[in-house]
Structures are given as structure tokens and as C-alpha cells.
Amino acid sequence: MSECDNMDSSAKAYSKNIQKAIKALQRGEMILLFDLEGREAETDFTIAANAVTPEDVRWMRKDAGGLICVALDSEASEELGLPFMADVMREATQCSTALHKIVEKGGDLKYDSRSSFSIWVNHRDTRTGIPDNDRALTINKLGEIVDRTLAGEEVHFGSEFRTPGHVATLRAAKGLVHERMGQTELSIALAKIAGITPVMVVCEMLDDENGRALEKTDAKQYGKDNDLVFVEGEEVVEAYDIWLSSQ
């Protein structure tokens, strides 16, 4: 069986909802991604980094309201030298004893064993880094540099980006959803299934009434009202396993 046949048979095995999500992401459209009940139980706006426009950034900050982050593939993160922020802070404790008490440690998080935060960056062509157009540029360039890295090109992250900045980067776990079930890993798994650059933007949906994470039922309704595909983490895991078996 050829590689194309494998891809076709895998696509047919995915649920209709996952197929809709894949097509939306391939078209550069936004989807809604829910992780798991009992974990964060949050729904994130999710879109491919290469497709983001200033209008998308505005949409996320106004209608989602959470932190706009960029999830990056583990292999690319390693090649680019992007560390986990907790590791950076642990190193910094050698210079500041005060950090010993605040750096993330086992048991700190109620929803997972560790966070996926890496460094915060601005692209060097931005001015302050915070306006919608600046953040869109930084996000697009993160997608581009990962494309180049995974294509085998030797690139230097610092030649294009500086830190601290206004775009939070997230480093996906190497085993993706088999190691961690955050939106970081779920979104990168979806990118791999869709065959797009594994750099994804995620932003939590918050409730304007109570300030908490938006309830799943309300997020689903928002999706219906705005014609956005709503995907649950368990669906992504099932599809990712199908995709893995075809590789």
C-alpha cells in the first residue's frame, strides 16, 4: 500500500467531527478545542500559527479572553534550543535565593504534573510586541522558523526573536497526548494529523459573567453560533492513535 493510500485510509477512519476539524485547520480556520473533564476542563480557540492574522488575534483577545500562546512541536523546540521556563528559573535560583520558593515544583499544579511554558518572545521586526499586528507577526514567524527547522535548515532563534516578549511559547511533550493531555499536546497532535506545520495558537475561553473558564456547554453553543468546529480531547487521542498506526 502506498503512502497516499495509507493517508486516505486513515482519514476515512477518523470521526466525521475530526475530519471537519482537520479540513478547517488545513484551510487556516479557527476551531474550538476542549481538553478533558477533571483536568483543566477548558475550551481553547485553536488555529495554525502560519494562518494567524491581526484580526484573529483581536478575535481571540475579545471573544476568548485568555492568554494567547503558541504551542511548538517538541523536536523543533529541541532544535531551536527552547527550554521549559521552569528549568530556566531553576538555573536562575543559583543567582537569586528568593526564586527557590516560587519556581514550579512537583505537586504545584492541580491539573497536571508540570506546565509546558517556554519563553516569552517578540519578533525583532516588532516595535513593542503587544498590538494585534505585532503579535500576529511574531506568531507567523514562529511558524516559519519551525518550518525551516524541520526542513533541515540550520537556523538561529535569537537572530529573529528576543526575550522577554509578549507571545508565550509552549513546548509540547515528546510523547504528545500519550505523555500529557494539555491543549499544547492536543493541538500539536491535530497539526500532525492534518499535515500542517506543528505550531499552533491556543487561547482559553473565559466567562464574561463570572471570570472563570467558560463552561463546555456555553463553548459548544458559541461554536454553533459562529460556525466553528468543537473538538474534545478524547476525539483527538483516538484520531492521533489512528494516524500513528499509519506512519
Short mmCIF file of C-alpha atoms in Angstrom, two decimals:
data_model
loop_
_atom_site.label_atom_id
_atom_site.label_comp_id
_atom_site.label_asym_id
_atom_site.label_seq_id
_atom_site.Cartn_x
_atom_site.Cartn_y
_atom_site.Cartn_z
CA MET A 1 0.00 0.00 0.00
CA SER A 2 1.35 3.41 -0.96
CA GLU A 3 1.80 6.34 1.45
CA CYS A 4 -1.13 8.13 -0.21
CA ASP A 5 -3.32 5.06 0.28
CA ASN A 6 -2.31 4.99 3.94
CA MET A 7 -3.27 8.64 4.33
CA ASP A 8 -6.61 8.11 2.60
CA SER A 9 -7.48 5.06 4.71
CA SER A 10 -6.53 6.90 7.92
CA ALA A 11 -8.67 9.90 7.01
CA LYS A 12 -11.66 7.64 6.40
CA ALA A 13 -11.16 6.07 9.85
CA TYR A 14 -11.40 9.41 11.64
CA SER A 15 -14.73 10.51 13.08
CA LYS A 16 -16.73 12.99 10.98
CA ASN A 17 -16.07 15.67 13.59
CA ILE A 18 -12.30 15.15 13.45
CA GLN A 19 -12.44 15.23 9.66
CA LYS A 20 -14.23 18.59 9.86
CA ALA A 21 -11.59 19.90 12.29
CA ILE A 22 -8.74 18.72 10.04
CA LYS A 23 -10.22 20.42 6.99
CA ALA A 24 -10.83 23.63 8.95
CA LEU A 25 -7.22 23.72 10.17
CA GLN A 26 -5.91 22.99 6.69
CA ARG A 27 -7.91 25.97 5.45
CA GLY A 28 -6.37 28.16 8.15
CA GLU A 29 -9.60 28.44 10.13
CA MET A 30 -10.23 28.61 13.85
CA ILE A 31 -11.61 25.63 15.79
CA LEU A 32 -12.54 25.11 19.44
CA LEU A 33 -10.57 22.51 21.42
CA PHE A 34 -11.65 21.12 24.81
CA ASP A 35 -9.14 19.13 26.86
CA LEU A 36 -10.74 16.83 29.46
CA GLU A 37 -13.26 16.87 32.27
CA GLY A 38 -11.32 16.62 35.51
CA ARG A 39 -8.25 18.27 34.02
CA GLU A 40 -8.37 21.98 33.13
CA ALA A 41 -11.82 21.40 31.59
CA GLU A 42 -11.22 24.40 29.34
CA THR A 43 -12.03 25.18 25.74
CA ASP A 44 -9.40 26.98 23.67
CA PHE A 45 -9.62 28.90 20.45
CA THR A 46 -7.15 26.98 18.26
CA ILE A 47 -5.62 27.92 14.91
CA ALA A 48 -2.47 27.20 12.89
CA ALA A 49 0.25 29.78 13.61
CA ASN A 50 1.02 30.22 9.92
CA ALA A 51 -2.59 31.26 9.28
CA VAL A 52 -2.98 33.85 12.05
CA THR A 53 -3.89 37.41 11.10
CA PRO A 54 -4.17 40.54 13.28
CA GLU A 55 -7.94 40.05 13.07
CA ASP A 56 -7.55 36.58 14.59
CA VAL A 57 -5.50 38.00 17.48
CA ARG A 58 -8.22 40.60 18.08
CA TRP A 59 -10.89 37.89 17.93
CA MET A 60 -9.08 35.75 20.49
CA ARG A 61 -8.43 38.53 22.99
CA LYS A 62 -12.01 39.85 22.73
CA ASP A 63 -14.10 36.67 22.47
CA ALA A 64 -11.84 34.11 24.15
CA GLY A 65 -10.17 36.38 26.69
CA GLY A 66 -7.46 34.02 27.93
CA LEU A 67 -3.73 34.00 27.31
CA ILE A 68 -2.72 33.83 23.66
CA CYS A 69 0.02 31.18 23.47
CA VAL A 70 1.90 29.37 20.72
CA ALA A 71 2.45 25.63 21.06
CA LEU A 72 5.51 24.22 19.29
CA ASP A 73 6.49 20.72 18.26
CA SER A 74 8.90 19.03 20.68
CA GLU A 75 11.51 18.15 18.05
CA ALA A 76 11.58 21.70 16.69
CA SER A 77 11.74 23.14 20.21
CA GLU A 78 14.78 20.99 20.90
CA GLU A 79 16.49 22.02 17.66
CA LEU A 80 15.79 25.71 18.36
CA GLY A 81 17.03 25.45 21.93
CA LEU A 82 13.75 26.48 23.54
CA PRO A 83 13.79 25.49 27.22
CA PHE A 84 10.97 24.89 29.66
CA MET A 85 10.56 28.07 31.69
CA ALA A 86 10.64 26.11 34.95
CA ASP A 87 14.12 24.82 34.03
CA VAL A 88 15.29 28.37 33.28
CA MET A 89 14.03 29.50 36.67
CA ARG A 90 15.73 26.61 38.45
CA GLU A 91 19.01 27.65 36.89
CA ALA A 92 18.34 31.22 37.98
CA THR A 93 17.98 30.13 41.61
CA GLN A 94 21.78 30.00 41.68
CA CYS A 95 21.73 33.79 41.41
CA SER A 96 18.57 34.51 43.41
CA THR A 97 17.71 32.51 46.51
CA ALA A 98 14.23 34.06 46.52
CA LEU A 99 13.37 32.04 43.40
CA HIS A 100 13.77 28.79 45.33
CA LYS A 101 10.39 29.40 46.93
CA ILE A 102 8.45 30.26 43.80
CA VAL A 103 9.82 28.10 40.96
CA GLU A 104 7.42 25.34 39.89
CA LYS A 105 7.91 22.01 41.62
CA GLY A 106 6.15 18.66 41.68
CA GLY A 107 2.67 18.84 43.13
CA ASP A 108 2.20 22.57 42.48
CA LEU A 109 -0.28 22.12 39.63
CA LYS A 110 -3.76 20.78 40.32
CA TYR A 111 -4.36 19.73 36.72
CA ASP A 112 -1.04 18.17 35.61
CA SER A 113 2.45 17.17 36.72
CA ARG A 114 4.10 20.19 35.06
CA SER A 115 3.39 23.16 32.82
CA SER A 116 4.50 23.43 29.20
CA PHE A 117 5.59 27.09 29.29
CA SER A 118 8.79 28.00 27.50
CA ILE A 119 9.99 31.58 26.98
CA TRP A 120 8.01 34.71 26.02
CA VAL A 121 9.16 36.27 22.76
CA ASN A 122 8.76 39.14 20.30
CA HIS A 123 9.93 39.01 16.71
CA ARG A 124 12.73 41.51 16.12
CA ASP A 125 10.68 43.33 13.46
CA THR A 126 8.01 44.28 16.00
CA ARG A 127 8.01 47.58 17.89
CA THR A 128 6.51 47.00 21.35
CA GLY A 129 5.29 43.50 20.52
CA ILE A 130 1.80 43.79 22.06
CA PRO A 131 -0.50 45.24 19.32
CA ASP A 132 -2.52 42.77 17.28
CA ASN A 133 -0.32 43.21 14.20
CA ASP A 134 2.88 42.77 16.25
CA ARG A 135 1.66 39.60 17.91
CA ALA A 136 0.39 38.22 14.59
CA LEU A 137 3.82 38.83 13.07
CA THR A 138 5.60 37.08 15.94
CA ILE A 139 3.19 34.14 15.71
CA ASN A 140 3.61 33.83 11.92
CA LYS A 141 7.39 33.95 12.23
CA LEU A 142 7.32 31.19 14.86
CA GLY A 143 5.51 29.04 12.32
CA GLU A 144 8.04 29.93 9.64
CA ILE A 145 11.11 29.17 11.74
CA VAL A 146 9.73 25.77 12.72
CA ASP A 147 9.04 25.02 9.04
CA ARG A 148 12.65 25.82 8.22
CA THR A 149 13.98 23.85 11.18
CA LEU A 150 12.01 20.71 10.40
CA ALA A 151 13.13 21.01 6.76
CA GLY A 152 16.71 20.62 7.99
CA GLU A 153 17.81 24.23 7.70
CA GLU A 154 20.23 25.47 10.36
CA VAL A 155 18.61 28.50 11.96
CA HIS A 156 19.44 30.66 14.97
CA PHE A 157 16.39 31.51 17.04
CA GLY A 158 17.97 34.62 18.54
CA SER A 159 18.60 36.17 15.14
CA GLU A 160 14.84 36.57 14.69
CA PHE A 161 13.40 36.67 18.20
CA ARG A 162 14.13 38.37 21.51
CA THR A 163 13.01 37.66 25.05
CA PRO A 164 11.25 38.77 27.18
CA GLY A 165 8.37 39.46 24.84
CA HIS A 166 4.59 39.37 24.55
CA VAL A 167 3.93 35.96 23.00
CA ALA A 168 4.10 32.96 25.32
CA THR A 169 5.57 29.84 23.75
CA LEU A 170 4.64 26.34 24.88
CA ARG A 171 6.83 23.31 24.36
CA ALA A 172 4.91 20.13 23.59
CA ALA A 173 5.80 16.89 25.39
CA LYS A 174 7.78 14.49 23.22
CA GLY A 175 5.12 11.80 23.51
CA LEU A 176 2.32 14.31 22.90
CA VAL A 177 -1.06 13.02 24.14
CA HIS A 178 0.50 9.79 25.37
CA GLU A 179 2.59 11.80 27.81
CA ARG A 180 0.46 14.86 28.57
CA MET A 181 -3.11 15.86 27.74
CA GLY A 182 -2.87 19.64 27.62
CA GLN A 183 -4.08 21.85 24.78
CA THR A 184 -0.39 22.15 23.88
CA GLU A 185 -0.14 18.46 23.03
CA LEU A 186 -3.69 18.13 21.70
CA SER A 187 -3.22 20.99 19.25
CA ILE A 188 0.14 19.70 18.01
CA ALA A 189 -1.36 16.22 17.59
CA LEU A 190 -4.10 17.77 15.46
CA ALA A 191 -1.50 19.61 13.38
CA LYS A 192 0.34 16.36 12.69
CA ILE A 193 -2.88 14.59 11.75
CA ALA A 194 -3.77 17.49 9.42
CA GLY A 195 -0.31 17.54 7.86
CA ILE A 196 0.30 21.20 8.67
CA THR A 197 3.22 22.90 10.41
CA PRO A 198 3.17 21.75 14.06
CA VAL A 199 2.94 25.24 15.55
CA MET A 200 -0.49 26.09 16.92
CA VAL A 201 -2.04 29.07 18.65
CA VAL A 202 -4.28 28.39 21.65
CA CYS A 203 -6.29 30.81 23.79
CA GLU A 204 -8.62 29.87 26.66
CA MET A 205 -12.27 30.87 26.55
CA LEU A 206 -13.33 32.74 29.69
CA ASP A 207 -16.80 33.58 31.02
CA ASP A 208 -17.57 37.31 30.97
CA GLU A 209 -20.08 36.88 33.79
CA ASN A 210 -18.01 35.09 36.44
CA GLY A 211 -14.42 35.31 35.17
CA ARG A 212 -13.99 31.52 35.23
CA ALA A 213 -13.28 29.16 32.36
CA LEU A 214 -16.27 29.10 30.03
CA GLU A 215 -18.46 26.03 30.60
CA LYS A 216 -18.26 23.43 27.87
CA THR A 217 -21.95 23.76 27.03
CA ASP A 218 -21.52 27.51 26.53
CA ALA A 219 -18.38 26.97 24.43
CA LYS A 220 -20.26 24.49 22.25
CA GLN A 221 -23.05 26.99 21.78
CA TYR A 222 -20.53 29.67 20.81
CA GLY A 223 -19.17 27.23 18.24
CA LYS A 224 -22.62 26.64 16.78
CA ASP A 225 -23.37 30.36 16.70
CA ASN A 226 -20.09 31.12 14.93
CA ASP A 227 -19.84 28.01 12.72
CA LEU A 228 -16.71 26.70 14.48
CA VAL A 229 -15.88 23.00 14.84
CA PHE A 230 -15.82 21.90 18.51
CA VAL A 231 -13.42 19.03 19.27
CA GLU A 232 -12.89 17.12 22.51
CA GLY A 233 -9.55 15.81 23.70
CA GLU A 234 -10.67 12.19 23.67
CA GLU A 235 -11.54 12.51 19.98
CA VAL A 236 -8.06 13.86 19.28
CA VAL A 237 -6.36 10.99 21.14
CA GLU A 238 -8.35 8.42 19.17
CA ALA A 239 -7.51 10.12 15.87
CA TYR A 240 -3.85 10.52 16.80
CA ASP A 241 -3.55 6.80 17.52
CA ILE A 242 -5.04 6.05 14.11
CA TRP A 243 -2.60 8.50 12.50
CA LEU A 244 0.36 6.97 14.37
CA SER A 245 -0.56 3.47 13.22
CA SER A 246 -0.42 4.64 9.60
CA GLN A 247 3.09 6.14 9.84
#
